[in-house]
Structures are given as C-alpha cells and as structure tokens.
Coordinates of C-alpha atoms in Angstrom, one line a residue:
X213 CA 109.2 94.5 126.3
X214 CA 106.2 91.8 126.5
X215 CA 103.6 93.3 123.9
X216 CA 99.9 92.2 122.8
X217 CA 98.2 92.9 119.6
X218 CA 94.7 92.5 119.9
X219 CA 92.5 92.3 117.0
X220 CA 88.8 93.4 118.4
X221 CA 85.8 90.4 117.8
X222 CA 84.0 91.6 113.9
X223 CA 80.7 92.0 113.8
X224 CA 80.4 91.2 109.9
X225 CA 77.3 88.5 109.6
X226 CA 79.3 86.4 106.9
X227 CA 82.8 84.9 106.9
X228 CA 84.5 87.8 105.2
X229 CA 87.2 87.6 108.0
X230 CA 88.6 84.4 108.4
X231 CA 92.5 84.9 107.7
X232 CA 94.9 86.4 110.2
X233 CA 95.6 90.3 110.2
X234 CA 98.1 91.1 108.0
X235 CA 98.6 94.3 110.1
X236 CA 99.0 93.1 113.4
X237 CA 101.3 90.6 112.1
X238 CA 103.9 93.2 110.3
X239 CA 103.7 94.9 113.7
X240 CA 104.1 92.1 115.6
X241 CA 107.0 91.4 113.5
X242 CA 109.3 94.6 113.5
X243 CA 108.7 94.2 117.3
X244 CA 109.9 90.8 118.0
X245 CA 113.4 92.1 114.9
X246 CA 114.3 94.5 118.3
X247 CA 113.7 91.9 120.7
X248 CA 110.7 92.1 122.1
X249 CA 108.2 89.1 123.2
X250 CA 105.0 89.7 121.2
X251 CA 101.4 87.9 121.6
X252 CA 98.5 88.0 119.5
X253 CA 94.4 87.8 120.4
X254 CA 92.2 87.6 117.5
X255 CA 88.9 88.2 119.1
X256 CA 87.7 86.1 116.0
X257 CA 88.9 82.9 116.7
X258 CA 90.1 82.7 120.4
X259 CA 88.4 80.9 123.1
X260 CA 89.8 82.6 125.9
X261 CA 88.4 86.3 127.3
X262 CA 90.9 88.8 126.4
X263 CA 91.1 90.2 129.9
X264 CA 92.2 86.5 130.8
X265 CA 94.9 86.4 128.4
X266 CA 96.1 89.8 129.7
X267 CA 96.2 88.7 132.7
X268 CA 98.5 85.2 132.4
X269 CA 100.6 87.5 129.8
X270 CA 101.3 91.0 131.7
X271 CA 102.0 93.3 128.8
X272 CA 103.9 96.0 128.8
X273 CA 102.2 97.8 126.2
X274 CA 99.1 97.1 124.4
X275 CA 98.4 97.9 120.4
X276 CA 94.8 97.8 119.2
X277 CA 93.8 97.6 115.5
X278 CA 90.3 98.5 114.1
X279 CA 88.3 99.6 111.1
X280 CA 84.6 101.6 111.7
X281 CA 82.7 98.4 112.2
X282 CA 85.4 97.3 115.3
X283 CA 85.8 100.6 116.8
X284 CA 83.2 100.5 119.6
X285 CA 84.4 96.7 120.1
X286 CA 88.2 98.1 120.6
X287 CA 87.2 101.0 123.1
X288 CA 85.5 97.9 125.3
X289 CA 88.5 96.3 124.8
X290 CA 90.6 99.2 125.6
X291 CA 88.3 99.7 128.7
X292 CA 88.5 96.3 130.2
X293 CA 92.4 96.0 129.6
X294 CA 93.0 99.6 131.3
X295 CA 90.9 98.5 134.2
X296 CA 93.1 96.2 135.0
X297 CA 96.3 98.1 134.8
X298 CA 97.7 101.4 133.5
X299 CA 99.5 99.8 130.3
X300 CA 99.7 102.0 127.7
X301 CA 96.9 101.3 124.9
X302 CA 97.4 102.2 121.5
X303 CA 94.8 102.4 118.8
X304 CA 95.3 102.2 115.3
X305 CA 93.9 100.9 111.3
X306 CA 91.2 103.1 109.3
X307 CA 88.8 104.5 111.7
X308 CA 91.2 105.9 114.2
X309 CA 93.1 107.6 111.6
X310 CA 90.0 109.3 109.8
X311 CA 88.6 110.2 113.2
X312 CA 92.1 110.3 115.3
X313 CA 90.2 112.9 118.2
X314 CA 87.4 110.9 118.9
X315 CA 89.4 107.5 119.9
X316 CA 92.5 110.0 121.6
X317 CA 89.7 111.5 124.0
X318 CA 88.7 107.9 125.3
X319 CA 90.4 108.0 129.0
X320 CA 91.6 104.7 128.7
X321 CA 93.5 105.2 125.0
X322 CA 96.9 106.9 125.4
X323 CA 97.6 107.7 122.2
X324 CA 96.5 107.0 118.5
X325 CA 98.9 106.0 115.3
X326 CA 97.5 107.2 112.2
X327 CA 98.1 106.0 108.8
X328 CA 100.8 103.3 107.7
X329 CA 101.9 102.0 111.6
X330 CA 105.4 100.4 111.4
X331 CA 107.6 102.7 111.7
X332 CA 105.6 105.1 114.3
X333 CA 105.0 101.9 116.4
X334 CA 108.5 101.4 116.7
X335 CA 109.3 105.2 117.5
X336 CA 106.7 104.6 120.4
X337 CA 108.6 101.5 121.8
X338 CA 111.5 103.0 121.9
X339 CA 110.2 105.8 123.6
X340 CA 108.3 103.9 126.4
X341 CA 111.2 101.4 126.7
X342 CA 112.9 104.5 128.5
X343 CA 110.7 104.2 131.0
X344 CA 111.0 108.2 131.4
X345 CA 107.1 109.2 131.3
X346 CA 106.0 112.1 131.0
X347 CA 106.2 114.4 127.5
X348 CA 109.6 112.5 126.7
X349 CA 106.8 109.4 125.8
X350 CA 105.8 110.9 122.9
X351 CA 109.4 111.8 121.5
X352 CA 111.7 109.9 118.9
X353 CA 115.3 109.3 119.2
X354 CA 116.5 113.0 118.6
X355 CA 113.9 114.5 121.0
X356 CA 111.8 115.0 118.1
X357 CA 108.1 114.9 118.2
X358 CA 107.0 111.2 117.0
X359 CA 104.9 112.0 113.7
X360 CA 101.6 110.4 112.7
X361 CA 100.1 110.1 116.4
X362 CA 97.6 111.6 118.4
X363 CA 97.1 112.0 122.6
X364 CA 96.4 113.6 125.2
X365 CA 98.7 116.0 127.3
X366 CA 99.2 116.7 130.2
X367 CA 96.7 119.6 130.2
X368 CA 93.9 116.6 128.7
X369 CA 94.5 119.0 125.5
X370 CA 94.1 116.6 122.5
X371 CA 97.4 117.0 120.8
X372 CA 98.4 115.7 116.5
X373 CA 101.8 115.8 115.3
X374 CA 102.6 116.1 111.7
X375 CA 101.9 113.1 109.7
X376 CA 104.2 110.9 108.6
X377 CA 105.6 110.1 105.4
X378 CA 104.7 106.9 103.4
X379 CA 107.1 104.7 104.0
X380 CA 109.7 104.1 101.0
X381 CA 110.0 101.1 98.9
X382 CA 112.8 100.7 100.4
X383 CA 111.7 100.5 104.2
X384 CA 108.8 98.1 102.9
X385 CA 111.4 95.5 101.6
X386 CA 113.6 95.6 104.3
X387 CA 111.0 94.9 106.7
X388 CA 110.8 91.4 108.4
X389 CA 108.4 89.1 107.2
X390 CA 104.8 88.7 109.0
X391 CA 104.6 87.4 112.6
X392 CA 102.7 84.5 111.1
X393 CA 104.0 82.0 114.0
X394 CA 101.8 83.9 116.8
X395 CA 98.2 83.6 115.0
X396 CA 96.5 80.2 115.7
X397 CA 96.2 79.2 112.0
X398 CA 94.3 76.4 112.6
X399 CA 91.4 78.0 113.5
X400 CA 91.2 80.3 110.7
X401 CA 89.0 79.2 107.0
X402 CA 90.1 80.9 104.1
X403 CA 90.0 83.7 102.0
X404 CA 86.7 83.8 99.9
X405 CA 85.3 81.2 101.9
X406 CA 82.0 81.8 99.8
X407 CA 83.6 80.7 97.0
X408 CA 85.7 77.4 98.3
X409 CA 87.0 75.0 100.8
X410 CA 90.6 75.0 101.3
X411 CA 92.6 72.2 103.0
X412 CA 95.5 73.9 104.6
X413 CA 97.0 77.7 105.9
X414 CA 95.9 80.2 104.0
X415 CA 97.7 83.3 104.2
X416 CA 97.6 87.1 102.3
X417 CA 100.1 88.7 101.1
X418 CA 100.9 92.4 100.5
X419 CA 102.8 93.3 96.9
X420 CA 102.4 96.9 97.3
X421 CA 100.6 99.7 99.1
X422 CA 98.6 102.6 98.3
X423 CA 96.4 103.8 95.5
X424 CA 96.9 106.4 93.1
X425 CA 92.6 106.7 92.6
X426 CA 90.3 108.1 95.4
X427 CA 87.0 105.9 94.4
X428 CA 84.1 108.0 96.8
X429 CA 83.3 104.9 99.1
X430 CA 87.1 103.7 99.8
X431 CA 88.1 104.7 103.3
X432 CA 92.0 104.6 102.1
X433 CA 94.1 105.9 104.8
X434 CA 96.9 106.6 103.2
X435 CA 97.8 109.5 100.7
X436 CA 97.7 108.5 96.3
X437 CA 101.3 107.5 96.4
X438 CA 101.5 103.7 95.2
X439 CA 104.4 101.7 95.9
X440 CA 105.1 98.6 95.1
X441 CA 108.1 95.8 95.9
X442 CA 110.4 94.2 93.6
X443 CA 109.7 90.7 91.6
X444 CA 112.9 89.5 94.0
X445 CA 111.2 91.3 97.7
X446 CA 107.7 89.7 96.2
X447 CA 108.8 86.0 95.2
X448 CA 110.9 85.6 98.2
X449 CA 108.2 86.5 100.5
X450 CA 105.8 84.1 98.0
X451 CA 108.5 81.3 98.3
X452 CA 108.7 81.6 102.1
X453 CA 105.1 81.1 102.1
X454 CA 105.0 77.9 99.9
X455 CA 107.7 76.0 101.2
X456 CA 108.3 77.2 104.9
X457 CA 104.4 77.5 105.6
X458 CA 103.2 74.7 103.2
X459 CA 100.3 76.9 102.0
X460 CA 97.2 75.3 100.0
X461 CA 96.5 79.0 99.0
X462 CA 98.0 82.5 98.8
X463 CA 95.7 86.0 98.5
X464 CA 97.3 89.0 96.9
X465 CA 95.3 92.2 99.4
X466 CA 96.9 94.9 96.9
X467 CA 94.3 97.8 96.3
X468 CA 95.5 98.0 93.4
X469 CA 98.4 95.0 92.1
X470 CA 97.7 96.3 88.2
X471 CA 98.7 99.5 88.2
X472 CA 101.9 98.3 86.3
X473 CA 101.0 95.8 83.5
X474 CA 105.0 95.5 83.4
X475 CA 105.3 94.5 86.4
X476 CA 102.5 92.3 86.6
X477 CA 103.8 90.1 83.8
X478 CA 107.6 89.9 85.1
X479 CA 106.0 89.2 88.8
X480 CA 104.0 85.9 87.4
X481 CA 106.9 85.0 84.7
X482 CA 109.4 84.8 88.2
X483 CA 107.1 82.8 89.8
X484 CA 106.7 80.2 86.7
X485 CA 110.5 80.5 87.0
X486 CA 110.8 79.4 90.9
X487 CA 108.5 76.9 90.7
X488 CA 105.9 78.8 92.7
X489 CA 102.9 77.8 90.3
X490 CA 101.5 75.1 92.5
X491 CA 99.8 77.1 94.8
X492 CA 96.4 78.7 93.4
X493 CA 96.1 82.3 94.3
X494 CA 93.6 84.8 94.6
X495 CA 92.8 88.6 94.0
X496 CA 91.4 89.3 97.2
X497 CA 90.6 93.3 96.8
X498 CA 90.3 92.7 93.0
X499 CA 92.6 94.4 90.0
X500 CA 91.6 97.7 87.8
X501 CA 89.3 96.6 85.0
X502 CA 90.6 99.2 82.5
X503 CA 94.3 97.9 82.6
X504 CA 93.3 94.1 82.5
X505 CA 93.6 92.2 79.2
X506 CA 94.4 88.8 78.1
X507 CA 98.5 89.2 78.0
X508 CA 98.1 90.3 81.7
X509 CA 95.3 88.0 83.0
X510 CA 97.0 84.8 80.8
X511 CA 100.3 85.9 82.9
X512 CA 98.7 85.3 86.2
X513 CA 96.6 82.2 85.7
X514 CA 100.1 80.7 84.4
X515 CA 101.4 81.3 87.3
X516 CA 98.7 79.9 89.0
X517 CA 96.4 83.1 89.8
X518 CA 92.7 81.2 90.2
X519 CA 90.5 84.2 90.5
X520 CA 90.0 87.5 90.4
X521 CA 87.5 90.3 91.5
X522 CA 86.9 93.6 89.5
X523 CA 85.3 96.5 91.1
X524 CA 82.8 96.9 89.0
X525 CA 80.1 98.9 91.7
X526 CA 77.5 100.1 89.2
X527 CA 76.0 99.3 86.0
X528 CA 75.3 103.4 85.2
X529 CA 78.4 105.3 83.4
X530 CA 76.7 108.3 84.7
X531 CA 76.7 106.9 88.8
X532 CA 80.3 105.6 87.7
X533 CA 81.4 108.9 86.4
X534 CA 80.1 111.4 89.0
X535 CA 79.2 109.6 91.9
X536 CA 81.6 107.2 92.5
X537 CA 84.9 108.8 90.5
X538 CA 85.8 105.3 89.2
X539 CA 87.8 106.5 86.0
X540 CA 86.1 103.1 84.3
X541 CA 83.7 103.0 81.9
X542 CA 81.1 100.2 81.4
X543 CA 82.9 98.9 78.3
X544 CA 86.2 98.4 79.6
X545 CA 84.6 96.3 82.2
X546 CA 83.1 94.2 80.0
X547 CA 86.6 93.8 77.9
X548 CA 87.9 93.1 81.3
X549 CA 85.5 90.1 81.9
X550 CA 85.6 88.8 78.6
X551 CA 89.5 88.7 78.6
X552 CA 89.2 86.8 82.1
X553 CA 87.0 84.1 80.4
X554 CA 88.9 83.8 77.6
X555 CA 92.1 83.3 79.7
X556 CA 90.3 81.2 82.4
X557 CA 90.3 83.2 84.8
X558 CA 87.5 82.8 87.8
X559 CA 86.0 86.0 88.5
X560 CA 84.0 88.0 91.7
X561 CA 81.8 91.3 90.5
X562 CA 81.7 93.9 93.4
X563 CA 78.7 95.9 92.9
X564 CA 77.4 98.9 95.0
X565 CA 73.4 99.2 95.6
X566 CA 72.0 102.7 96.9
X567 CA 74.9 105.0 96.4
X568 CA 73.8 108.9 96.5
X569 CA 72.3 110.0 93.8
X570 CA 70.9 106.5 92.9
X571 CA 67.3 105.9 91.3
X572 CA 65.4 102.9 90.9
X573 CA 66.7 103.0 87.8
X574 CA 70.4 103.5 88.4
X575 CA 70.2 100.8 90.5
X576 CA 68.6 98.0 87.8
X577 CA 71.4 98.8 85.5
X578 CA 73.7 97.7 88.0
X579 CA 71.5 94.5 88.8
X580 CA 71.0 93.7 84.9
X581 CA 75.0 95.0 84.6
X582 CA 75.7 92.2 86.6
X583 CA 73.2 89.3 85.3
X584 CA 75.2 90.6 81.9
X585 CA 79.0 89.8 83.3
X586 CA 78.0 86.8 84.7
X587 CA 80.7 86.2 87.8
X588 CA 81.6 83.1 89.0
X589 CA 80.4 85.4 92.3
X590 CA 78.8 88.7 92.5
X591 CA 79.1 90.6 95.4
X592 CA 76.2 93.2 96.2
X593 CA 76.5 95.7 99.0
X594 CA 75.2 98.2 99.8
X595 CA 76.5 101.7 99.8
X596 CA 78.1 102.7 103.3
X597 CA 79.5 106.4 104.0
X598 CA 82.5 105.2 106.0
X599 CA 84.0 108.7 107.9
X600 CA 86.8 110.2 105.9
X601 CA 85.3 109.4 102.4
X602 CA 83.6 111.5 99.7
X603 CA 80.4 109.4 100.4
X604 CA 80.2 110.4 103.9
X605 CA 80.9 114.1 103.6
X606 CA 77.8 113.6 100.4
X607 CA 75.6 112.3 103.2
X608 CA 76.3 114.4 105.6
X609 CA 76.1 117.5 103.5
X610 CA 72.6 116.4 101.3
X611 CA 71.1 113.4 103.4
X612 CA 71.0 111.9 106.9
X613 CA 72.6 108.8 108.2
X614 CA 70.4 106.1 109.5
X615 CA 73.0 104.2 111.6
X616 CA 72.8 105.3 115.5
X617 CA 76.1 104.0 116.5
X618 CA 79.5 103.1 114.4
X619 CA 78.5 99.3 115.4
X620 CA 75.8 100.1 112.5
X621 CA 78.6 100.2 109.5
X622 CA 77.9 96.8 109.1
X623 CA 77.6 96.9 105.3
X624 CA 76.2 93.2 104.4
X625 CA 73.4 93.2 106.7
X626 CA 70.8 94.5 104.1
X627 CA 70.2 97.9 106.1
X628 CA 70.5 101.1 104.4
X629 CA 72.7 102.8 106.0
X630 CA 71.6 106.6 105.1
X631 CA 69.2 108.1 103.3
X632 CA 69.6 111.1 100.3
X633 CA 66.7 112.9 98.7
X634 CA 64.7 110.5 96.0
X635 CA 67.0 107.8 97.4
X636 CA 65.0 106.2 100.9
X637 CA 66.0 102.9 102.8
X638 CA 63.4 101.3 101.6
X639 CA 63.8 101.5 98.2
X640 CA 67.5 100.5 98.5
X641 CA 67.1 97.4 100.9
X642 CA 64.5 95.9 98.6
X643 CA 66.5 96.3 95.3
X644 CA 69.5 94.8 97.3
X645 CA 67.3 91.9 97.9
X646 CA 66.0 91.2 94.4
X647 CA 70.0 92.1 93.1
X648 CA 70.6 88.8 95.0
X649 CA 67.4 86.6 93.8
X650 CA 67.4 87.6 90.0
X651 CA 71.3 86.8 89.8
X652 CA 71.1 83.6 91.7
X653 CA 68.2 82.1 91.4
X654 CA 68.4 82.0 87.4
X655 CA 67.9 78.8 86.2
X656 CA 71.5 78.2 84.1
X657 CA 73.1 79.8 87.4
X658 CA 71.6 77.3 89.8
X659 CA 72.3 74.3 87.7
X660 CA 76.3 75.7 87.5
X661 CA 75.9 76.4 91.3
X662 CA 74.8 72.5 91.8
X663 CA 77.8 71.3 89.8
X664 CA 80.1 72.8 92.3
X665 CA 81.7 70.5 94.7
X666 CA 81.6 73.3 97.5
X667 CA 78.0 73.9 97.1
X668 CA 77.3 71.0 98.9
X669 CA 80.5 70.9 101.4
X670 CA 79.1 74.3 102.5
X671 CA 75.4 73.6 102.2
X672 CA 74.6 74.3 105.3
X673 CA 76.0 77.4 106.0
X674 CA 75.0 78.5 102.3
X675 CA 71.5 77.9 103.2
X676 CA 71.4 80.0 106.4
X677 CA 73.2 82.9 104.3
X678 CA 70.9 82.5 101.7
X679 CA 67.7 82.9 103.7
X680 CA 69.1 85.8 106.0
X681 CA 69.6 87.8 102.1
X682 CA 66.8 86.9 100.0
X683 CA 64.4 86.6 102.9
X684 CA 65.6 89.0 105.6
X685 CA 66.2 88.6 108.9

C-alpha cells in the first residue's frame, strides 16, 4: 500500500520543533517492515502544498498526527486531502486520544487511534489491505474488534473499542528502527536550538516510554506503566545513529529516562564501552530531580551527556505539593542542580507561571526559585490546561478558559490562557514578562550570555525573540 504521514504545520512562535517526528517515523517504519511504500510531509519544513504532494503520490491511506496546538491544522489537512479523494484519514498523538469523539465526528476523519499507535496502525493496514469495506474495516486478523480506535458506523453512531494494552518491552525492542530516510533532514535545526548551533543531523531517541507520576499539567496519553529497553536494544539503536547517520548530536525524549538509577549508570558505562562518547547528548524532556545525584549525572556526562533539563515548575512547596502533584520538594531540586554543577553538567530549569491556585506571591518564589538555581537556560511558560489533564478539569470546574479555539493552546505566546479566582490574565502575563527580564537581564547573566559563541551566531533571531517576550507583541 502507498501510505503518507503527514505532520500538520506548528503554530509554536519559537523553534521548539525543529527535529523530525519520532512518531511518524516509528510508524512509517513498521509500515515499510510489511512492505508498504511510505512518504512523509512535515508541514514544518516542506515547500510543497500538501494537497500537491498528495496528488503526485496517490496514497492509499493517509495517517495524521497531532497534539492540541495542531489539531485544527490537521482537520484542514484532513479536509483538503478528503476533497480530493475518499482515502481513508486516520488521526492520531495526544489530542485525538484525550478527546477521540470530537476528531471521529469530523466527516472527513474515518477513524481515530488512541494512545501508543504501532501496533493498532498495523491492525488497520491489514484490515484495509483486504479491500473488503464495510464493518470488516475495523476488524483484526481473527475478526476481532481492532482495540484503541474510534469511528463512525454505519449508522454515523460514534463507536470506541476497548483500549489497548501498552505495548511490552518486548514488542518495543523488536520494532524496526525509525523511518529516518523519508524526513528531509537537511532542513531540520536542532534540538534546543535556543541553546546552540549544531553542524550536522540531529536526531532523538526514545529509551523508554511511559511515566509512573501523573504531574497536573502533563497531557500523558498513556497509562503509569513505564517501560524501558535494554542497555543492548538502546546502544544498538545509539550506535546506528552515530555511525550509520553520522550524527553531530543525539536527544534522549524519555519522560522520565531516571527512573532507574541502575539502569542509568550501566546505559552510559555501555556506551563508554562502544565508543559511543563522541557524540554530545541532550535531555530533551529533562530527568527527575529527586533521583539525580553526582554518581548518576557524572555517569552521563562520561558518556558524553552535555545537558540536561529538570522540571522544576514552581519555586512554592505548597503549589508543588498540591497543585501540581510533583512528588519533589524544593530541596531536592536544589541537590539536583548542585550535583549537575559539580559534575559539569549544563542544565535547562522548566518553570510554570500562573498555575491555579497561584498568587502574586507563589509566582515570585518561582521567579526568585529560578534567579537562585541559576540554569544555563530557564524555561518560563505559562500554565496551559491541555484536555485530559488535572489542570484542565481545575479550570473548568473553578475558573474559565480564555482561549476561543484549540489554535489558542499556544503556551509561549505570553497569553494566559484561563483565568481562576484571585488568579486573572493580567496578573499572570505580566509576572511571565518580568520572570524573563529579572533572570536575563542580570548583569553576571548577560556578561556569561556574551561569552557564548552562539549568542552571536544566533543574534539575530535572539533579538526578535527577545523583544516579542520582554516587550510583547
């Protein structure tokens, strides 16, 4: 079957997506094991209008990825491609699963995966390969309903099968590796591209999935069941990377790589063993700051881990505690920094601004929290009740949400989002503001910032940035 992938054009105002979809790229990837000819349109780095590229390529089935901030980008998507022929469209990633009925009553979406998509993407292949139509579309290989999906029958009734299971260690490592030979790497930056300039493909990879915490703001799809690959799965992927793909730089997306100090340590000691240590690597997603110290930070910067980010999101115990369920305490975060210093380890702070129940006060602990830790980068955004998380059924139950459309989740544009009792916009989009001036325009910070080689490769577009967040647009 010929099959495109299309990742829908993000709306994000800053370069937080410039590497290919690790995703699309597994799916592309158990498609093209069963034979199938796969293409891939990254609406964020292709030149040609994806209704073109349907065209010259004539699909025979079309899979569609995308979080909140994409959604209403992937129903145009979905519209135009429909249009112009009755291929089956599947929709799939974070919103779709939180909010599977509202995407599976679009007329021009046949059916949405939920969760963890492999092995229901391929149950759906199989099924449509038949060519039968019908109810037999939505059936596996023993006539069995296909789990994790979500469509319309026959009646236009919106129908959900059971959800799937997570899929076993052992599936995970037998999988292929990522299609990355259909993504146009060229066009693609890097990873943290506020951070550096890399010279050369720059490419994540996935050590393990799921996370056994439920932090109020995360908009994980899947359920607390962590699972992670084997030092041998990971360092063959890692070495496939280096020395089939030449990488200048690898990021680890794990939610949550640390859960296992154990396996942390043997993980980095195979890689000093295989030679692997030449190519820096990143945390993208960051690492738990309670279970970080200096035998498991030293581990990874010997084998060649550059930075890391902690998830640090407030500077209250009392927001940390009972807001945002982070099962962290202020202390262990600072242990956690000081061990990455000590160690020399770069580091990226990630630091909430408005979340509900926030004061004026709450929130200055978290700015002067942050001026305290000093990291190489600290990230301020501000708070954004995604659907299907703790923060969003808060809002919706206490406050009111401000955005009129999901194109409005746009969580780096300096727009509060929602508003709570005691807790308005305004208060929270002027604090985000002055989070960003008192941590970077401190004199010792913007004499390190001018040391920096990239400060002045990426002046330019760290001068528009800058403006746009300390001034406003």
């Amino acid at each position: 079957m010929r099959i495109l992938l299309v990742n829908p054009k993000s709306r994000l105002p800053i370069d937080t997506r410039t590497s290919p979809s690790l995703g699309l790229a597994y799916l592309a990837a158990v498609a093209e094991q069963r034979g199938d000819q796969v293409q891939i349109h990254d609406g964020d780095v292709e030149e040609e209008p994806l209704a073109v590229a349907a065209q010259a390529f004539a699909p025979d089935v079309i899979g569609i990825t995308a979080n909140t901030t994409q959604i209403m980008a992937a129903w145009r998507d979905a519209e135009i491609l429909k249009s112009a022929g009755d291929v089956p469209i599947v929709l799939g990633g974070p919103h779709p699963t939180v909010l599977p009925e509202e995407s599976a009553a679009k007329p021009f979406v046949d059916v949405v995966v939920r969760g963890e998509g492999e092995a229901t993407w391929l149950e759906l292949l199989q099924a449509w390969e038949k060519g039968d139509g019908g109810p037999a579309r939505f059936l596996d290989a023993e006539n069995e309903p296909i789990l994790g999906i979500t469509y319309r029958d026959a009646e236009g009734e919106i129908v959900s099968t059971p959800d799937r299971a997570p899929l076993a260690v052992a599936v995970l490592e037998a999988m292929p590796f990522p299609a990355w030979h259909l993504f146009k790497l060229e066009r693609y930056t890097n990873l943290q591209p506020t951070v550096d300039r890399v010279l050369g493909p720059s490419l994540p990879i996935l050590t393990s999935r799921g996370c056994p915490y439920r932090c109020s703001y995360c908009s994980q799809i899947g359920p607390r069941r962590w699972r992670a690959r084997s030092a041998e799965s990971v360092v063959a992927e890692w070495r496939w990377l280096v020395r089939e793909w030449g990488v200048a730089e690898i990021g680890v997306l794990d939610d949550s790589f640390n859960i296992d100090r154990q396996r942390v340590v043997s993980l980095c000691a195979r890689l000093v063993d295989e030679g692997l240590t030449g190519v820096p690597w990143i945390m993208i997603n960051g690492i738990r700051a309670n279970l970080a110290d200096e035998e498991v930070l030293g581990a990874m910067v010997r084998a060649g881990c550059l930075r890391t980010a902690f998830g640090v999101e407030s500077g209250n115990q009392a927001i940390l505690d009972a807001v945002v369920d982070k099962h962290l305490t202020l202390d262990q975060v600072r242990s956690a920094f000081r061990a990455a210093r000590a160690v020399g380890l770069e580091t990226i702070g990630f630091f909430i601004i408005g979340l509900p129940g926030e004061t004026e006060q709450t929130i200055e602990d978290t700015i002067r929290f942050a001026i305290e830790l000093d990291p190489v980068v600290a990230n301020f955004s501000i708070a954004t009740p995604f659907p299907g998380t703790q923060m969003y059924d808060a809002v919706m139950a206490q406050g009111h949400i401000l955005a009129e459309t999901w194109d409005d989740f746009v969580f780096f544009e300096g727009k509060a989002r929602f508003e709570m009792p005691g807790l308005p916009a305004d208060l929270v989009e002027r604090k985000w503001k002055e989070a960003y001036r008192r941590f970077y325009l401190r004199p010792r910070r913007v004499a390190r910032t001018l040391m920096r080689r990239e400060t002045w490769l990426r002046l330019p577009r760290t001068a528009r940035v800058a403006w746009r967040t300390v001034v406003g647009s």
